[in-house]
C-alpha positions in Angstrom: -31.7 55.9 29.7 -32.0 58.4 32.5 -32.2 61.8 30.5 -32.5 63.9 33.7 -31.0 63.4 37.5 -32.7 65.6 40.1 -30.3 66.1 43.0 -30.8 67.4 46.8 -29.2 67.8 49.2 -30.4 67.7 52.6 -29.9 69.3 55.8 -33.1 68.1 58.3 -35.2 69.9 56.0 -37.8 66.4 56.0 -41.1 68.2 55.7 -40.0 70.8 53.5 -38.7 68.6 50.5 -41.8 66.7 50.3 -43.7 69.3 48.9 -40.7 69.6 46.5 -40.3 66.5 45.9 -44.1 66.5 45.2 -43.6 69.3 43.1 -41.2 67.5 41.0 -43.3 63.9 40.6 -46.3 66.8 39.4 -43.6 67.4 36.0 -44.0 63.2 35.6 -40.6 63.5 33.7 -39.8 60.4 31.5 -36.4 58.6 32.3 -36.0 60.8 35.4 -33.8 59.8 38.7 -33.9 61.4 42.0 -31.1 61.8 44.5 -31.0 62.9 48.2 -27.8 63.5 50.2 -28.5 63.7 53.4 -26.4 65.9 55.2 -28.8 66.0 58.2 -27.6 66.1 62.1 -31.0 63.9 62.4 -30.4 60.4 60.6 -33.2 59.0 61.2 -35.7 61.8 59.8 -34.9 61.0 56.5 -37.7 57.8 57.3 -40.5 59.6 56.8 -39.9 61.4 53.4 -38.5 57.6 52.4 -41.9 56.6 53.4 -44.3 59.0 51.3 -41.6 58.7 47.9 -40.2 55.6 48.6 -38.3 55.1 44.9 -36.3 57.8 45.8 -32.1 57.3 45.3 -31.1 58.3 49.0 -27.5 58.6 51.1 -27.2 59.3 54.0 -23.3 61.4 55.2 -22.3 60.5 58.9 -21.4 64.0 58.6 -21.5 67.0 57.4 -20.0 67.2 54.5 -21.8 71.0 53.1 -22.9 72.1 50.0 -20.5 71.0 47.6 -19.2 68.7 48.7 -22.6 66.6 49.0 -23.9 68.6 45.7 -20.6 66.5 44.2 -21.5 63.4 45.3 -25.1 63.3 43.7 -24.1 64.5 40.0 -20.9 60.8 41.2 -23.9 59.2 41.5 -26.5 61.0 38.9 -27.0 58.9 35.7 -28.3 61.4 33.9 -27.3 63.8 30.5 -29.0 66.4 32.3 -28.1 67.6 36.3 -31.4 69.8 38.0 -30.3 70.7 41.3 -33.4 72.0 43.6 -32.8 73.0 47.0 -34.8 71.1 49.5 -37.4 73.8 51.0 -38.1 75.0 47.6 -40.5 73.5 45.2 -42.0 74.3 41.4 -44.0 75.5 39.7 -45.9 73.0 37.0 -43.9 73.5 33.8 -41.2 74.9 34.8 -38.8 71.4 34.5 -40.3 70.5 31.7 -39.3 73.8 29.7 -36.2 74.5 30.8 -35.3 70.6 29.9 -36.1 71.0 26.1 -34.7 74.4 25.8 -31.4 72.9 27.0 -31.5 69.8 24.8 -31.7 72.0 22.1 -29.3 73.8 22.8 -25.2 72.6 22.7 -24.2 75.5 23.5 -25.5 76.0 27.0 -24.0 74.4 30.1 -25.9 75.4 33.0 -30.0 76.4 32.7 -31.9 79.2 35.2 -35.3 79.9 36.1 -37.7 82.7 37.4 -37.2 82.8 41.3 -39.4 83.9 43.8 -39.6 83.9 47.7 -43.1 83.5 47.9 -45.2 83.0 45.0 -46.4 85.6 43.8 -43.0 87.3 44.7 -39.9 87.5 42.9 -37.1 87.5 43.4 -33.6 88.6 41.7 -31.6 85.7 40.5 -29.7 86.7 37.5 -26.3 88.7 37.9 -25.1 91.3 36.0 -21.1 90.9 37.5 -19.5 89.3 40.1 -19.6 90.0 44.2 -17.6 93.4 43.7 -16.9 96.3 46.4 -19.9 98.5 45.9 -21.5 95.2 46.3 -19.8 95.2 50.3 -21.1 99.6 50.5 -25.1 97.7 49.3 -24.5 94.8 52.0 -22.3 96.2 55.0 -23.2 100.2 55.0 -26.3 100.3 56.0 -27.3 104.4 55.9 -25.5 104.1 52.4 -28.5 101.2 51.7 -31.5 103.5 52.4 -30.3 106.4 50.8 -29.8 103.9 47.4 -32.9 102.7 48.0 -35.1 105.6 48.6 -34.2 107.3 45.5 -33.2 104.4 43.3 -35.4 101.7 44.2 -35.1 99.2 41.4 -30.5 100.2 41.7 -28.9 96.6 42.6 -24.9 96.8 42.0 -24.9 93.2 41.0 -27.9 91.9 39.8 -30.4 92.5 37.4 -32.7 94.5 36.8 -36.6 92.7 37.7 -37.7 94.0 34.7 -34.5 92.6 32.8 -35.9 89.3 34.6 -38.5 89.5 32.1 -35.9 88.5 29.5 -33.6 85.7 28.4 -30.5 86.5 29.7 -27.5 85.3 28.2 -24.2 84.4 29.5 -26.0 85.4 33.1 -24.7 84.0 36.3 -26.9 82.8 38.4 -27.9 81.7 42.0 -27.7 78.5 42.6 -31.9 78.1 43.3 -32.4 76.7 40.1 -28.9 74.8 38.5 -30.4 72.6 35.5 -26.8 71.5 33.7 -25.6 69.8 31.2 -23.5 66.8 33.5 -20.4 67.7 31.0 -20.4 70.8 31.3 -19.7 70.4 35.2 -17.1 67.1 34.5 -15.6 69.8 32.2 -15.0 71.8 35.0 -14.5 70.3 37.6 -18.4 70.4 39.2 -18.6 72.9 42.2 -15.6 73.9 44.3 -15.4 72.1 47.5 -13.5 74.6 49.3 -16.7 76.6 50.0 -18.8 74.9 52.7 -22.2 76.6 52.0 -22.3 79.5 49.7 -20.9 81.3 46.3 -20.4 77.6 45.0 -22.6 78.7 42.5 -21.7 82.1 41.4 -18.0 80.1 41.3 -19.3 77.8 39.3 -21.3 79.6 36.8 -17.3 81.6 36.8 -15.1 78.3 35.5 -18.2 77.8 33.0 -17.8 80.8 31.3 -14.4 80.5 31.4 -14.5 77.0 29.8 -16.6 79.1 26.8 -20.0 77.6 28.3 -23.3 79.4 27.9 -25.0 80.2 30.8 -28.5 81.1 30.2 -31.6 82.7 32.3 -35.3 81.3 30.7 -38.1 83.4 32.3 -40.8 80.9 32.9 -42.2 79.0 35.1 -40.6 79.0 39.0 -39.0 77.6 41.8 -40.8 78.7 45.0 -39.1 79.3 48.4 -41.5 77.0 50.8 -43.7 78.9 53.3 -40.2 80.4 54.9 -40.3 84.2 53.4 -40.5 85.7 56.5 -36.8 83.7 57.8 -34.8 86.6 55.4 -36.7 89.5 57.0 -33.7 89.2 60.1 -31.8 86.2 59.3 -29.3 87.8 56.6 -27.3 86.1 55.2 -24.4 88.2 55.9 -24.8 87.8 59.6 -23.7 84.1 59.1 -20.1 83.4 59.8 -20.1 80.3 57.5 -21.6 83.0 54.2 -19.1 85.2 54.8 -15.9 82.9 55.0 -17.2 81.2 51.6 -17.4 85.0 50.2 -13.9 86.2 51.0 -12.4 82.6 49.7 -14.9 83.3 46.5 -12.6 86.7 46.4 -9.8 85.4 47.8 -10.0 82.2 44.6 -10.6 84.7 41.7 -9.8 87.9 42.7 -6.4 88.0 44.7 -5.1 88.1 48.2 -4.7 92.5 48.0 -8.5 92.9 47.0 -9.9 90.6 49.1 -8.1 92.7 51.9 -10.0 95.8 50.5 -12.7 93.6 50.8 -12.8 93.1 54.1 -11.5 96.6 55.1 -14.7 97.9 53.4 -17.2 95.5 55.3 -15.5 96.2 58.3 -15.5 100.3 58.2 -19.4 99.7 56.6 -20.1 97.5 59.6 -19.1 99.9 62.4 -20.9 103.3 60.7 -23.8 101.0 60.7 -23.7 100.1 64.0 -24.8 103.8 65.2 -27.0 104.4 62.7 -29.3 101.2 63.5 -28.8 102.1 67.5 -30.2 105.9 66.6 -33.1 104.5 64.5 -33.8 101.4 66.9 -33.8 104.6 70.0 -36.0 106.8 68.5 -38.4 104.8 67.4 -39.5 103.1 70.1 -39.1 106.7 72.3 -42.1 107.1 69.3 -44.0 103.8 69.9 -42.9 102.5 66.3 -42.0 99.2 65.7 -38.8 99.0 63.9 -36.6 96.6 61.8 -33.5 98.6 63.0 -34.2 96.9 66.5 -33.4 93.3 64.9 -31.1 93.9 62.7 -29.1 95.9 65.5 -27.3 92.9 66.8 -26.3 91.0 63.3 -24.9 93.9 62.2 -22.5 93.5 66.1 -22.0 89.7 65.0 -20.6 91.0 61.4 -18.4 93.8 63.1 -17.2 91.2 65.3 -16.7 88.7 62.5 -14.7 90.7 60.8 -12.6 91.8 63.4 -11.6 88.1 65.1 -12.5 85.2 62.9 -11.9 87.1 59.4 -8.7 88.4 60.1 -8.2 84.7 59.5 -10.8 84.4 56.1 -8.7 87.2 55.0 -5.4 86.6 55.6 -4.5 83.0 55.4 
């Protein structure tokens, strides 16, 4: 009998996933299986993974189906009563899986469970939402001058996440980011799994919303941890909100859960905010260059230009369709 099914969706992370798999095997979980659903463009890279971890159940997709479709394939193939979704570029700290699995087994009302998250082993990350993304989130993420001002006077403020201090306690009815989703398969079946309209991003928040509507408890347990595997610096410049695929999912989430009018307002807020941010970044970048000071604004400026262009062109279709 299989108690736990651990599901990965892989996209060319053939080296990174090996550290993640090693951390899972080190847990020595009884009655567990590991499933990899491979969206990779490199159709041979998986061989070195299976050579090192031959017991993994591997399935290759002909095309990149996106995260939600791929993870649903893994969930349907899973034999376990509990499903753990882990990203290939993250590994688990010792004891994490055992502690979280014990909790969800002992609490039948819990449909989804999360744990601590780290960008690096000693740098904790916010992963539990106090409320869903909203118009204030749009301002916070797209209006850089406002973000800098808030960060200077209220460094712990975030419009949606619980504070780091609050992350030290058990949080019930939470909204969990998808970095570590330990779910009861019955709860996943009850809500229809992940919404496949989301190619990448926001499928995790949408799943939480569906579970809460169905009456399942969602819990964050401040134990163990899931750790970004050596690519923390990646986040410094390649921010999520500059990725078209992320933006498309964001407005799909708004449109599905808040309605078309709200989505149009959210688009307008982001459009104006990005337009305001560009001259700000240009000014800061040039001033720091004059004084020979390294500035992140220089790297961020082309990303905000990209964000503005997306909202002016592609964003119109994503928002109004």
